[in-house]
């Protein structure tokens, strides 16, 4: 059942008492705590099993509040906030005084965004402050896009789950660092590079390995239990056969160009033609293939334009070396 006013009030109470609330956003579900309460923020790291040096995103209720949580808000920052908030864009700026170092992993910068979800916005309004929230999954695993995913993964470790239905975007926010000389995309996400460049009027740098400037990055992230292997679309049928012969229970994310091709695998998810639909479904597909007992997932990268950039980034990270 979708959260109504009484659930939202309860969730705000839990936040005030230093508890953890799973919140729906348009991207993925977040594991939220009062951003100004270092102890509550500490519980986020414990619950996720995330190293405390990994900074969190501070979620605020409106662009008008930005100055309370960040310093030196430039004209560029204001332009992006006005254009894309509420929405799947996170801005990295100088840390404002209200943000404790616990939330930024000790950094003097802070990542801030206004989520575009009615339940999250209502909660932020009722609560009155800001919430620090990473994705509501255990460290390194696939981000949750439904309340059920959160309950299954975190169980009683989270004090309250606000159900806002399935997330509409399905991949995390785009992170843009505004603390350097030029804006830089640290993580591709729900706002496309093309949209950002159109708003700014100039091309943006995307580091070859994105998030390199983010401390404590691990190659494998967004990973299901099954190992993920990326191959060219035309090689999928042969790769599946080889893996099956080697005794693997193979799951396939079948790209649109192969739709209709007969493939003998443990489980097949036909990837939608539209990148919006693919992004919305991606993390759910990975979870479903795990649930169907696959130990190997074979997939191809979409063209890296529009949301394809974020989808390819998550697939590469899912296929990265495991620690
Ligand atoms: O869509 C999203 O962004 C979701 C929802 C819940 O809002 N949140 C999310 O949080 O993806 P998380 O913790 O899974 O990812 C946060 C990312 C990390 O890569 C972290 O390193 C980066 O934000 N980050 C946070 N603060 C930063 C900072 N000060 N400088 C650079 N990167 C930062
Ligand atoms: Mg995450």
Coordinates of C-alpha atoms and ligand atoms in Angstrom, one line a residue:
X1 CA 0.0 0.0 0.0
X2 CA 1.3 3.4 -0.9
X3 CA 2.2 5.6 2.0
X4 CA -0.4 8.3 3.1
X5 CA -0.2 11.2 5.5
X6 CA -0.2 9.0 8.7
X7 CA 2.7 6.9 7.4
X8 CA 4.6 10.1 6.4
X9 CA 4.0 11.5 9.9
X10 CA 5.2 8.3 11.5
X11 CA 8.3 8.3 9.3
X12 CA 9.1 11.9 10.3
X13 CA 8.9 10.9 14.0
X14 CA 11.3 8.0 13.3
X15 CA 13.8 10.5 11.7
X16 CA 13.4 12.9 14.7
X17 CA 14.2 10.0 17.1
X18 CA 17.4 9.2 15.2
X19 CA 16.0 6.2 13.3
X20 CA 16.3 4.9 9.8
X21 CA 13.6 5.3 7.2
X22 CA 13.6 3.7 3.7
X23 CA 12.2 6.4 1.3
X24 CA 11.0 6.2 -2.2
X25 CA 12.6 8.5 -4.7
X26 CA 12.2 8.7 -8.5
X27 CA 15.6 7.0 -9.0
X28 CA 15.9 4.2 -6.4
X29 CA 14.9 3.8 -2.7
X30 CA 17.1 5.5 -0.2
X31 CA 18.0 4.6 3.4
X32 CA 17.4 7.9 5.1
X33 CA 18.5 9.4 8.4
X34 CA 18.4 13.0 9.8
X35 CA 21.4 14.6 8.0
X36 CA 22.2 16.7 11.1
X37 CA 22.4 13.8 13.5
X38 CA 25.8 12.2 13.3
X39 CA 24.7 9.1 15.3
X40 CA 21.8 8.4 13.0
X41 CA 24.0 8.9 10.0
X42 CA 26.4 6.4 11.6
X43 CA 23.7 3.9 11.6
X44 CA 23.3 4.2 7.9
X45 CA 26.9 3.0 7.4
X46 CA 26.5 0.2 9.9
X47 CA 23.3 -1.0 8.3
X48 CA 24.6 -0.9 4.7
X49 CA 28.0 -2.3 5.7
X50 CA 29.5 0.7 3.9
X51 CA 32.9 2.1 4.8
X52 CA 32.4 5.5 6.7
X53 CA 34.7 7.2 4.2
X54 CA 32.0 6.9 1.5
X55 CA 30.1 10.2 1.4
X56 CA 26.2 10.2 1.3
X57 CA 23.8 12.4 -0.6
X58 CA 21.9 15.0 1.4
X59 CA 18.3 15.2 0.2
X60 CA 16.5 18.6 0.6
X61 CA 12.9 19.7 0.0
X62 CA 13.4 22.5 -2.5
X63 CA 16.1 24.3 -4.5
X64 CA 15.4 27.4 -2.3
X65 CA 16.9 25.6 0.7
X66 CA 20.2 24.9 -1.1
X67 CA 22.0 27.8 0.6
X68 CA 21.3 26.2 4.0
X69 CA 23.3 23.1 3.1
X70 CA 26.0 24.2 0.8
X71 CA 28.4 27.2 0.6
X72 CA 29.5 29.1 -2.5
X73 CA 26.5 28.3 -4.6
X74 CA 27.6 29.5 -8.0
X75 CA 25.4 30.8 -10.8
X76 CA 26.0 27.5 -12.6
X77 CA 24.8 25.5 -9.5
X78 CA 21.8 27.7 -9.2
X79 CA 21.0 27.3 -13.0
X80 CA 21.2 23.5 -12.7
X81 CA 19.2 23.4 -9.5
X82 CA 16.5 25.6 -11.0
X83 CA 16.4 23.6 -14.2
X84 CA 16.5 20.0 -12.9
X85 CA 15.1 20.0 -9.3
X86 CA 13.1 18.2 -8.2
X87 CA 14.8 15.5 -10.3
X88 CA 17.6 12.9 -10.6
X89 CA 20.5 15.4 -10.4
X90 CA 23.0 15.6 -7.5
X91 CA 25.3 18.6 -7.2
X92 CA 28.6 18.4 -5.4
X93 CA 29.3 21.8 -3.7
X94 CA 31.2 23.1 -0.7
X95 CA 29.8 21.7 2.6
X96 CA 27.4 23.9 4.4
X97 CA 27.6 24.2 8.2
X98 CA 24.5 22.2 8.8
X99 CA 26.1 19.1 7.3
X100 CA 28.2 17.1 9.7
X101 CA 31.4 15.5 8.4
X102 CA 29.9 12.1 9.2
X103 CA 27.5 12.6 6.2
X104 CA 30.3 13.6 3.8
X105 CA 32.8 10.9 4.7
X106 CA 35.0 13.6 6.1
X107 CA 35.0 15.7 2.9
X108 CA 34.6 19.5 2.8
X109 CA 32.2 19.0 -0.1
X110 CA 28.6 17.8 0.0
X111 CA 26.4 16.1 -2.5
X112 CA 22.9 17.5 -2.5
X113 CA 19.7 16.9 -4.4
X114 CA 15.9 17.4 -4.4
X115 CA 14.2 14.1 -5.1
X116 CA 11.2 14.1 -7.5
X117 CA 8.8 11.9 -5.6
X118 CA 5.6 13.1 -3.9
X119 CA 6.1 10.9 -0.9
X120 CA 9.8 11.9 -0.4
X121 CA 8.9 15.6 -0.8
X122 CA 6.0 15.4 1.6
X123 CA 8.3 13.7 4.2
X124 CA 11.0 16.3 3.8
X125 CA 8.3 19.0 4.3
X126 CA 6.8 17.3 7.4
X127 CA 10.2 16.5 8.9
X128 CA 11.5 20.0 8.2
X129 CA 15.2 19.2 7.8
X130 CA 17.3 17.3 5.3
X131 CA 18.0 13.5 5.1
X132 CA 21.2 11.9 4.3
X133 CA 20.4 8.8 2.2
X134 CA 22.4 6.3 0.1
X135 CA 20.6 3.7 -1.9
X136 CA 18.8 1.3 0.5
X137 CA 20.8 -1.9 -0.3
X138 CA 23.7 -3.6 1.3
X139 CA 27.1 -2.2 0.2
X140 CA 28.0 -3.3 -3.3
X141 CA 24.7 -4.9 -4.2
X142 CA 21.9 -3.9 -6.6
X143 CA 19.9 -0.7 -5.7
X144 CA 16.2 -1.3 -4.7
X145 CA 13.5 0.1 -6.9
X146 CA 10.5 -1.2 -4.9
X147 CA 9.6 -1.2 -1.2
X148 CA 9.6 -5.0 -1.4
X149 CA 13.2 -5.0 -2.5
X150 CA 14.1 -3.0 0.6
X151 CA 12.1 -5.2 3.0
X152 CA 13.7 -8.3 1.5
X153 CA 17.2 -7.0 1.7
X154 CA 17.3 -5.0 4.9
X155 CA 14.4 -6.6 6.9
X156 CA 14.3 -5.3 10.5
X157 CA 17.5 -3.3 10.2
X158 CA 15.4 -0.4 8.9
X159 CA 13.0 1.1 11.3
X160 CA 10.3 2.1 8.9
X161 CA 9.7 1.6 5.1
X162 CA 7.7 4.2 3.2
X163 CA 6.1 2.6 0.2
X164 CA 5.9 5.0 -2.8
X165 CA 5.5 2.3 -5.5
X166 CA 8.1 1.3 -8.1
X167 CA 10.7 4.0 -8.9
X168 CA 10.0 5.7 -12.2
X169 CA 13.6 6.4 -13.3
X170 CA 15.2 3.2 -11.9
X171 CA 18.9 4.2 -12.0
X172 CA 20.5 6.6 -9.5
X173 CA 20.9 10.4 -10.0
X174 CA 23.5 12.0 -12.2
X175 CA 26.3 13.4 -10.0
X176 CA 27.9 16.7 -11.2
X177 CA 30.9 18.1 -9.3
X178 CA 30.8 21.9 -9.2
X179 CA 33.8 22.4 -6.9
X180 CA 36.4 22.4 -9.7
X181 CA 37.2 24.8 -12.5
X182 CA 34.7 23.1 -14.8
X183 CA 31.6 21.1 -14.0
X184 CA 32.3 17.3 -14.2
X185 CA 30.0 14.3 -14.3
X186 CA 31.1 12.0 -11.6
X187 CA 28.4 9.4 -12.2
X188 CA 26.0 9.2 -15.1
X189 CA 22.4 8.8 -14.1
X190 CA 18.8 9.9 -14.6
X191 CA 19.5 13.3 -16.0
X192 CA 21.4 12.8 -19.3
X193 CA 24.6 14.4 -20.3
X194 CA 22.9 15.8 -23.4
X195 CA 20.3 17.5 -21.1
X196 CA 23.0 19.0 -18.9
X197 CA 25.0 20.3 -21.9
X198 CA 21.8 21.8 -23.4
X199 CA 21.2 23.6 -20.1
X200 CA 24.8 24.8 -19.7
X201 CA 25.4 25.6 -23.4
X202 CA 28.8 23.8 -23.5
X203 CA 30.2 20.2 -23.5
X204 CA 30.8 18.4 -20.2
X205 CA 33.7 16.2 -19.1
X206 CA 32.9 12.6 -18.2
X207 CA 35.9 10.9 -16.6
X208 CA 36.8 7.7 -18.5
X209 CA 36.2 5.7 -15.3
X210 CA 33.4 7.7 -13.8
X211 CA 33.4 8.4 -10.1
X212 CA 37.2 8.2 -10.0
X213 CA 37.2 11.4 -7.9
X214 CA 34.8 9.8 -5.4
X215 CA 36.7 8.3 -2.5
X216 CA 36.5 4.7 -1.8
X217 CA 35.2 3.5 -5.1
X218 CA 35.2 -0.2 -5.7
X219 CA 35.1 -1.6 -9.2
X220 CA 32.3 -4.0 -8.4
X221 CA 29.1 -2.2 -7.4
X222 CA 25.4 -2.6 -8.4
X223 CA 26.2 -6.3 -8.5
X224 CA 23.7 -9.2 -8.3
X225 CA 24.9 -12.5 -6.8
X226 CA 25.3 -14.0 -10.2
X227 CA 28.5 -13.1 -12.1
X228 CA 27.8 -10.7 -15.0
X229 CA 29.6 -11.0 -18.3
X230 CA 29.3 -8.4 -21.1
X231 CA 29.6 -9.5 -24.7
X232 CA 28.7 -8.1 -28.1
X233 CA 25.0 -8.8 -29.0
X234 CA 25.8 -11.1 -31.9
X235 CA 28.0 -13.3 -29.6
X236 CA 25.3 -13.9 -27.0
X237 CA 23.9 -17.1 -28.5
X238 CA 27.3 -18.8 -28.6
X239 CA 28.4 -17.5 -25.2
X240 CA 25.2 -18.8 -23.6
X241 CA 25.8 -22.2 -25.2
X242 CA 29.4 -22.4 -23.9
X243 CA 28.4 -21.3 -20.4
X244 CA 25.6 -23.8 -20.3
X245 CA 27.9 -26.6 -21.5
X246 CA 30.3 -25.6 -18.7
X247 CA 27.5 -26.2 -16.2
X248 CA 26.3 -22.6 -15.6
X249 CA 22.7 -21.7 -14.9
X250 CA 22.6 -18.8 -17.4
X251 CA 20.5 -15.7 -17.3
X252 CA 20.3 -13.4 -20.3
X253 CA 19.4 -9.8 -20.7
X254 CA 18.4 -10.2 -24.3
X255 CA 19.0 -7.0 -26.3
X256 CA 16.3 -5.7 -28.7
X257 CA 18.4 -6.6 -31.8
X258 CA 18.1 -10.3 -30.8
X259 CA 14.5 -10.3 -29.9
X260 CA 12.9 -13.4 -31.3
X261 CA 16.1 -15.4 -31.3
X262 CA 15.7 -18.8 -29.7
X263 CA 18.1 -19.1 -26.8
X264 CA 18.2 -22.0 -24.4
X265 CA 19.0 -20.5 -21.0
X266 CA 17.8 -20.8 -17.4
X267 CA 16.0 -17.4 -17.6
X268 CA 15.7 -14.7 -20.3
X269 CA 14.7 -11.1 -19.8
X270 CA 14.0 -9.3 -23.1
X271 CA 15.4 -5.8 -22.8
X272 CA 12.9 -3.1 -23.8
X273 CA 13.5 -1.0 -26.8
X274 CA 13.1 2.3 -25.0
X275 CA 16.0 3.4 -22.8
X276 CA 13.6 4.8 -20.2
X277 CA 11.9 1.4 -19.8
X278 CA 15.3 -0.3 -19.7
X279 CA 16.6 2.0 -17.0
X280 CA 13.4 1.6 -15.0
X281 CA 13.7 -2.2 -15.1
X282 CA 17.5 -2.8 -15.0
X283 CA 18.0 -3.4 -11.3
X284 CA 14.7 -5.4 -11.1
X285 CA 15.9 -7.7 -13.9
X286 CA 19.2 -8.4 -12.1
X287 CA 17.3 -9.2 -8.9
X288 CA 14.9 -11.5 -10.8
X289 CA 17.7 -13.4 -12.5
X290 CA 19.3 -14.0 -9.1
X291 CA 15.9 -15.2 -7.8
X292 CA 15.6 -17.6 -10.7
X293 CA 18.8 -19.3 -9.6
X294 CA 21.1 -18.0 -12.3
X295 CA 24.8 -18.0 -11.4
X296 CA 25.9 -16.2 -14.6
X297 CA 24.2 -13.3 -16.4
X298 CA 25.1 -12.5 -20.0
X299 CA 24.3 -9.1 -21.3
X300 CA 25.3 -6.4 -23.9
X301 CA 25.9 -2.7 -23.4
X302 CA 23.4 -0.3 -25.0
X303 CA 24.8 2.6 -27.1
X304 CA 26.1 5.2 -24.6
X305 CA 23.7 8.0 -25.5
X306 CA 21.0 9.5 -23.3
X307 CA 20.1 7.1 -20.5
X308 CA 22.2 4.5 -22.3
X309 CA 25.3 6.1 -20.6
X310 CA 23.9 5.4 -17.1
X311 CA 22.7 1.9 -18.0
X312 CA 26.1 1.0 -19.5
X313 CA 27.9 2.4 -16.4
X314 CA 25.8 0.2 -14.1
X315 CA 26.3 -2.9 -16.2
X316 CA 30.1 -2.4 -16.4
X317 CA 30.2 -2.0 -12.6
X318 CA 28.0 -5.1 -12.1
X319 CA 30.5 -7.0 -14.3
X320 CA 33.6 -5.5 -12.5
X321 CA 36.0 -7.6 -10.6
X322 CA 34.6 -8.8 -7.2
X323 CA 36.5 -8.1 -4.0
Ligands
LIG1 O1 19.6 8.6 -7.0 C1 20.4 8.6 -6.0 O2 21.4 9.4 -6.1 C2 20.1 7.7 -4.9 C3 18.8 8.2 -4.2 C4 18.5 7.4 -2.9 O3 18.9 9.6 -4.0 N1 21.2 7.7 -3.9 C5 22.4 7.1 -4.2 O4 23.3 7.2 -3.1 O5 22.7 6.6 -5.2 P1 24.6 6.3 -3.0 O6 25.1 6.5 -1.6 O7 24.3 4.9 -3.4 O8 25.5 7.0 -4.0 C6 26.0 8.3 -3.6 C7 27.1 8.7 -4.5 C8 28.4 7.9 -4.2 O9 29.0 7.5 -5.4 C9 29.2 8.9 -3.5 O10 30.6 8.6 -3.6 C10 28.8 10.2 -4.2 O11 27.5 10.0 -4.3 N2 29.1 11.4 -3.3 C11 28.5 11.7 -2.2 N3 29.1 12.8 -1.7 C12 30.1 13.2 -2.5 C13 31.0 14.3 -2.5 N4 31.1 15.2 -1.6 N5 31.9 14.3 -3.5 C14 31.8 13.4 -4.5 N6 31.0 12.3 -4.6 C15 30.1 12.3 -3.6
LIG2 MG1 24.3 2.9 -4.0

